[in-house]
Amino acid sequence: GESVGLHLPTLSVQEGDNSIINCAYSNSASDYFIWYKQESGKGPQFIIDIRSNMDKRQGQRVTVLLNKTVKHLSLQIAATQPGDSAVYFCADLRASYGKLTFGQGTILTVHP
Amino acid sequence: EAGVAQSPRYKIIEKRQSVAFWCNPISGHATLYWYQQILGQGPKLLIQFQNNGVVDDSQLPKDRFSAERLKGVDSTLKIQPAKLEDSAVYLCASSRWTNEQFFGPGTRLTVL
């Protein structure tokens, strides 16, 4: 079936390093790809999205790259901080239905 | 702007008992979603409302789960009777536009 999956379940980095979280997807009909951050005891929080016809989008300290040829999505976090420690999910959105499908998540741990 | 409110935050019940969760979306958000998030997994959509109408309930186990949004604002999700595998975090989200869903803190359900 349609799915959004992640390559690595955990990522551990030092404060100040750049982090890269990867995601593979299978649904080519998605309109958007979205990254969410989920801290312990909280609901997912929107970070950044990218329309399916784009290759790159930048936000504040974050960049999302989309490679449709290999169906790969990545989230780059610059100068990672301890407050970035959380579980990161990629998700794909079928805009006409408003249906969000989440992948399994990557645990990011930032060491001071 | 107040976020999505959910209650209770935690609930412990025994199998075969009934339980209900409540959600108050962000004011003005016409679309409301209920998700189930099993430990270690991404959220899975259970049901989507547009105002007080159901848009998608294809993944809702209708033999035991029910949800309503009678006045197009608050919503309740009920499980009757609960099974052990229903132990999860139940997340409510709302959106004005389909691209960005705002999530509540969730209700953590433990079924013993």
Short mmCIF file of C-alpha atoms in Angstrom, two decimals:
data_model
loop_
_atom_site.label_atom_id
_atom_site.label_comp_id
_atom_site.label_asym_id
_atom_site.label_seq_id
_atom_site.Cartn_x
_atom_site.Cartn_y
_atom_site.Cartn_z
CA GLY A 1 0.00 0.00 0.00
CA GLU A 2 0.95 3.65 0.03
CA SER A 3 3.53 4.43 2.66
CA VAL A 4 6.09 6.90 3.81
CA GLY A 5 9.09 5.33 5.51
CA LEU A 6 12.32 6.36 7.18
CA HIS A 7 15.83 5.00 6.69
CA LEU A 8 17.12 5.42 10.26
CA PRO A 9 15.17 5.19 13.49
CA THR A 10 17.71 7.19 15.58
CA LEU A 11 20.20 9.98 15.00
CA SER A 12 22.61 11.32 17.59
CA VAL A 13 24.54 14.56 17.00
CA GLN A 14 26.59 17.12 18.89
CA GLU A 15 25.25 20.60 19.51
CA GLY A 16 26.24 22.89 16.66
CA ASP A 17 26.48 20.12 14.09
CA ASN A 18 24.18 19.92 11.10
CA SER A 19 21.60 17.11 11.13
CA ILE A 20 20.13 15.29 8.16
CA ILE A 21 17.02 13.16 8.53
CA ASN A 22 15.98 11.03 5.58
CA CYS A 23 12.70 9.65 4.38
CA ALA A 24 11.63 7.41 1.51
CA TYR A 25 8.14 7.57 0.08
CA SER A 26 6.17 5.43 -2.33
CA ASN A 27 3.11 7.51 -3.19
CA SER A 28 3.86 9.54 -6.31
CA ALA A 29 0.42 11.16 -6.22
CA SER A 30 1.15 13.22 -3.12
CA ASP A 31 0.73 16.97 -3.42
CA TYR A 32 2.91 17.99 -0.51
CA PHE A 33 5.53 16.47 1.73
CA ILE A 34 5.67 17.74 5.27
CA TRP A 35 8.05 17.42 8.19
CA TYR A 36 6.71 17.35 11.73
CA LYS A 37 8.54 17.53 15.05
CA GLN A 38 7.09 15.74 18.05
CA GLU A 39 8.44 16.34 21.54
CA SER A 40 7.67 14.00 24.40
CA GLY A 41 4.10 14.37 25.63
CA LYS A 42 3.10 16.72 22.83
CA GLY A 43 1.37 16.48 19.50
CA PRO A 44 3.29 16.79 16.23
CA GLN A 45 4.31 20.32 15.30
CA PHE A 46 4.54 21.48 11.68
CA ILE A 47 8.10 22.39 10.67
CA ILE A 48 8.15 22.86 6.92
CA ASP A 49 6.46 21.57 3.81
CA ILE A 50 7.42 21.26 0.18
CA ARG A 51 5.14 21.10 -2.80
CA SER A 52 5.65 18.01 -4.95
CA ASN A 53 6.75 20.09 -7.95
CA MET A 54 9.64 21.67 -6.02
CA ASP A 55 13.14 20.34 -5.27
CA LYS A 56 14.15 22.47 -2.33
CA ARG A 57 12.64 24.73 0.25
CA GLN A 58 14.35 26.63 3.03
CA GLY A 59 13.07 27.83 6.34
CA GLN A 60 14.70 29.15 9.45
CA ARG A 61 17.62 26.74 10.09
CA VAL A 62 15.82 24.01 8.16
CA THR A 63 15.97 22.92 4.55
CA VAL A 64 13.88 20.24 2.90
CA LEU A 65 15.10 18.50 -0.25
CA LEU A 66 12.87 16.42 -2.50
CA ASN A 67 14.27 13.98 -5.04
CA LYS A 68 11.37 12.62 -7.04
CA THR A 69 13.58 10.41 -9.18
CA VAL A 70 14.45 8.18 -6.23
CA LYS A 71 11.41 9.14 -4.14
CA HIS A 72 13.53 10.53 -1.33
CA LEU A 73 12.92 13.39 1.09
CA SER A 74 15.36 14.88 3.57
CA LEU A 75 15.28 17.44 6.36
CA GLN A 76 18.46 19.34 7.10
CA ILE A 77 18.75 21.19 10.39
CA ALA A 78 21.61 23.68 10.62
CA ALA A 79 23.48 24.29 13.87
CA THR A 80 21.44 21.72 15.76
CA GLN A 81 20.51 22.71 19.30
CA PRO A 82 19.47 20.62 22.33
CA GLY A 83 15.93 21.98 21.85
CA ASP A 84 15.82 20.21 18.50
CA SER A 85 15.84 16.85 20.28
CA ALA A 86 12.56 15.17 19.35
CA VAL A 87 11.02 12.61 17.03
CA TYR A 88 10.80 13.81 13.43
CA PHE A 89 8.15 12.49 11.08
CA CYS A 90 7.81 12.93 7.38
CA ALA A 91 4.31 12.82 5.98
CA ASP A 92 2.70 13.11 2.61
CA LEU A 93 -0.46 15.02 1.89
CA ARG A 94 -3.13 14.50 -0.71
CA ALA A 95 -4.41 18.07 -0.73
CA SER A 96 -7.76 17.37 -2.36
CA TYR A 97 -8.64 14.99 0.46
CA GLY A 98 -6.66 16.67 3.22
CA LYS A 99 -5.31 13.22 4.03
CA LEU A 100 -1.98 13.14 5.83
CA THR A 101 -0.03 9.87 5.89
CA PHE A 102 2.84 9.68 8.37
CA GLY A 103 6.00 7.61 8.33
CA GLN A 104 7.44 5.88 11.38
CA GLY A 105 9.71 8.64 12.75
CA THR A 106 13.37 9.31 13.53
CA ILE A 107 14.53 10.07 17.05
CA LEU A 108 16.99 12.96 17.03
CA THR A 109 19.15 13.37 20.12
CA VAL A 110 21.37 16.44 20.43
CA HIS A 111 24.20 16.26 22.95
CA PRO A 112 25.42 19.53 24.53
CA GLU B 1 -4.42 32.12 19.53
CA ALA B 2 -5.36 29.13 21.68
CA GLY B 3 -4.31 25.74 20.40
CA VAL B 4 -6.24 22.51 20.05
CA ALA B 5 -7.49 21.37 23.45
CA GLN B 6 -7.96 17.74 24.42
CA SER B 7 -9.14 16.00 27.54
CA PRO B 8 -8.44 13.94 29.45
CA ARG B 9 -4.65 13.84 29.02
CA TYR B 10 -4.37 10.33 30.44
CA LYS B 11 -6.84 7.49 30.85
CA ILE B 12 -6.40 3.97 32.19
CA ILE B 13 -9.21 1.45 31.73
CA GLU B 14 -9.66 -2.28 31.69
CA LYS B 15 -10.45 -4.17 28.50
CA ARG B 16 -14.10 -4.26 27.54
CA GLN B 17 -14.74 -0.94 29.28
CA SER B 18 -15.82 2.19 27.41
CA VAL B 19 -13.95 5.46 27.11
CA ALA B 20 -14.55 8.85 25.52
CA PHE B 21 -12.16 11.59 24.47
CA TRP B 22 -12.98 15.22 23.86
CA CYS B 23 -11.45 17.74 21.46
CA ASN B 24 -11.94 21.48 21.04
CA PRO B 25 -10.30 22.69 17.80
CA ILE B 26 -8.81 26.08 17.07
CA SER B 27 -11.54 28.66 16.58
CA GLY B 28 -12.55 28.98 12.95
CA HIS B 29 -11.04 25.70 11.83
CA ALA B 30 -13.65 23.83 9.84
CA THR B 31 -11.72 20.59 9.49
CA LEU B 32 -11.11 18.30 12.47
CA TYR B 33 -9.15 15.06 12.53
CA TRP B 34 -8.71 12.21 14.99
CA TYR B 35 -5.51 10.18 14.82
CA GLN B 36 -4.31 7.11 16.66
CA GLN B 37 -0.61 6.97 17.46
CA ILE B 38 0.72 3.65 18.70
CA LEU B 39 4.05 3.82 20.55
CA GLY B 40 6.96 4.07 18.12
CA GLN B 41 4.78 4.77 15.10
CA GLY B 42 3.51 7.78 13.25
CA PRO B 43 -0.07 8.95 13.75
CA LYS B 44 -2.72 7.14 11.72
CA LEU B 45 -5.85 8.95 10.63
CA LEU B 46 -9.05 7.53 12.10
CA ILE B 47 -11.64 10.07 10.97
CA GLN B 48 -11.84 13.49 9.33
CA PHE B 49 -14.71 15.95 9.72
CA GLN B 50 -15.50 18.98 7.57
CA ASN B 51 -17.73 21.09 9.80
CA ASN B 52 -20.12 18.43 11.20
CA GLY B 53 -19.91 16.06 8.24
CA VAL B 54 -17.63 13.03 7.91
CA VAL B 55 -15.14 13.30 5.03
CA ASP B 56 -13.12 10.14 5.64
CA ASP B 57 -13.67 7.37 8.17
CA SER B 58 -12.19 4.54 6.13
CA GLN B 59 -9.67 3.58 8.85
CA LEU B 60 -12.04 3.85 11.79
CA PRO B 61 -12.85 0.43 13.34
CA LYS B 62 -16.56 1.08 13.28
CA ASP B 63 -17.49 -1.99 15.29
CA ARG B 64 -16.03 -0.35 18.40
CA PHE B 65 -15.06 3.23 17.57
CA SER B 66 -17.43 6.13 17.00
CA ALA B 67 -16.97 9.87 16.66
CA GLU B 68 -19.23 12.85 16.37
CA ARG B 69 -19.01 16.57 15.83
CA LEU B 70 -22.61 17.59 16.24
CA LYS B 71 -22.35 21.39 16.11
CA GLY B 72 -19.31 21.56 13.86
CA VAL B 73 -16.99 22.63 16.67
CA ASP B 74 -16.14 20.21 19.51
CA SER B 75 -15.79 16.53 18.84
CA THR B 76 -15.84 13.33 20.87
CA LEU B 77 -14.25 9.99 20.06
CA LYS B 78 -15.59 6.91 21.82
CA ILE B 79 -14.32 3.36 22.12
CA GLN B 80 -16.77 0.69 23.24
CA PRO B 81 -15.63 -1.90 24.22
CA ALA B 82 -11.90 -1.27 24.46
CA LYS B 83 -9.30 -3.89 23.56
CA LEU B 84 -5.69 -4.18 24.67
CA GLU B 85 -4.49 -3.13 21.22
CA ASP B 86 -6.32 0.20 21.56
CA SER B 87 -3.59 1.40 23.93
CA ALA B 88 -2.20 4.44 22.16
CA VAL B 89 -2.16 8.22 22.10
CA TYR B 90 -5.26 9.69 20.50
CA LEU B 91 -4.49 12.97 18.79
CA CYS B 92 -6.94 15.57 17.61
CA ALA B 93 -5.94 18.07 14.95
CA SER B 94 -7.68 20.92 13.18
CA SER B 95 -6.99 22.98 10.10
CA ARG B 96 -8.29 25.93 8.16
CA TRP B 97 -6.33 24.88 5.09
CA THR B 98 -5.42 21.26 4.40
CA ASN B 99 -1.68 22.01 4.17
CA GLU B 100 -1.20 22.74 7.86
CA GLN B 101 -2.84 20.74 10.58
CA PHE B 102 -2.46 21.84 14.19
CA PHE B 103 -2.32 19.04 16.72
CA GLY B 104 -3.46 18.92 20.30
CA PRO B 105 -1.37 17.31 23.07
CA GLY B 106 -3.22 14.01 22.80
CA THR B 107 -4.85 11.62 25.23
CA ARG B 108 -2.72 8.68 26.32
CA LEU B 109 -4.95 5.61 26.70
CA THR B 110 -3.78 2.50 28.52
CA VAL B 111 -6.00 -0.56 28.32
CA LEU B 112 -5.22 -3.23 30.94
#
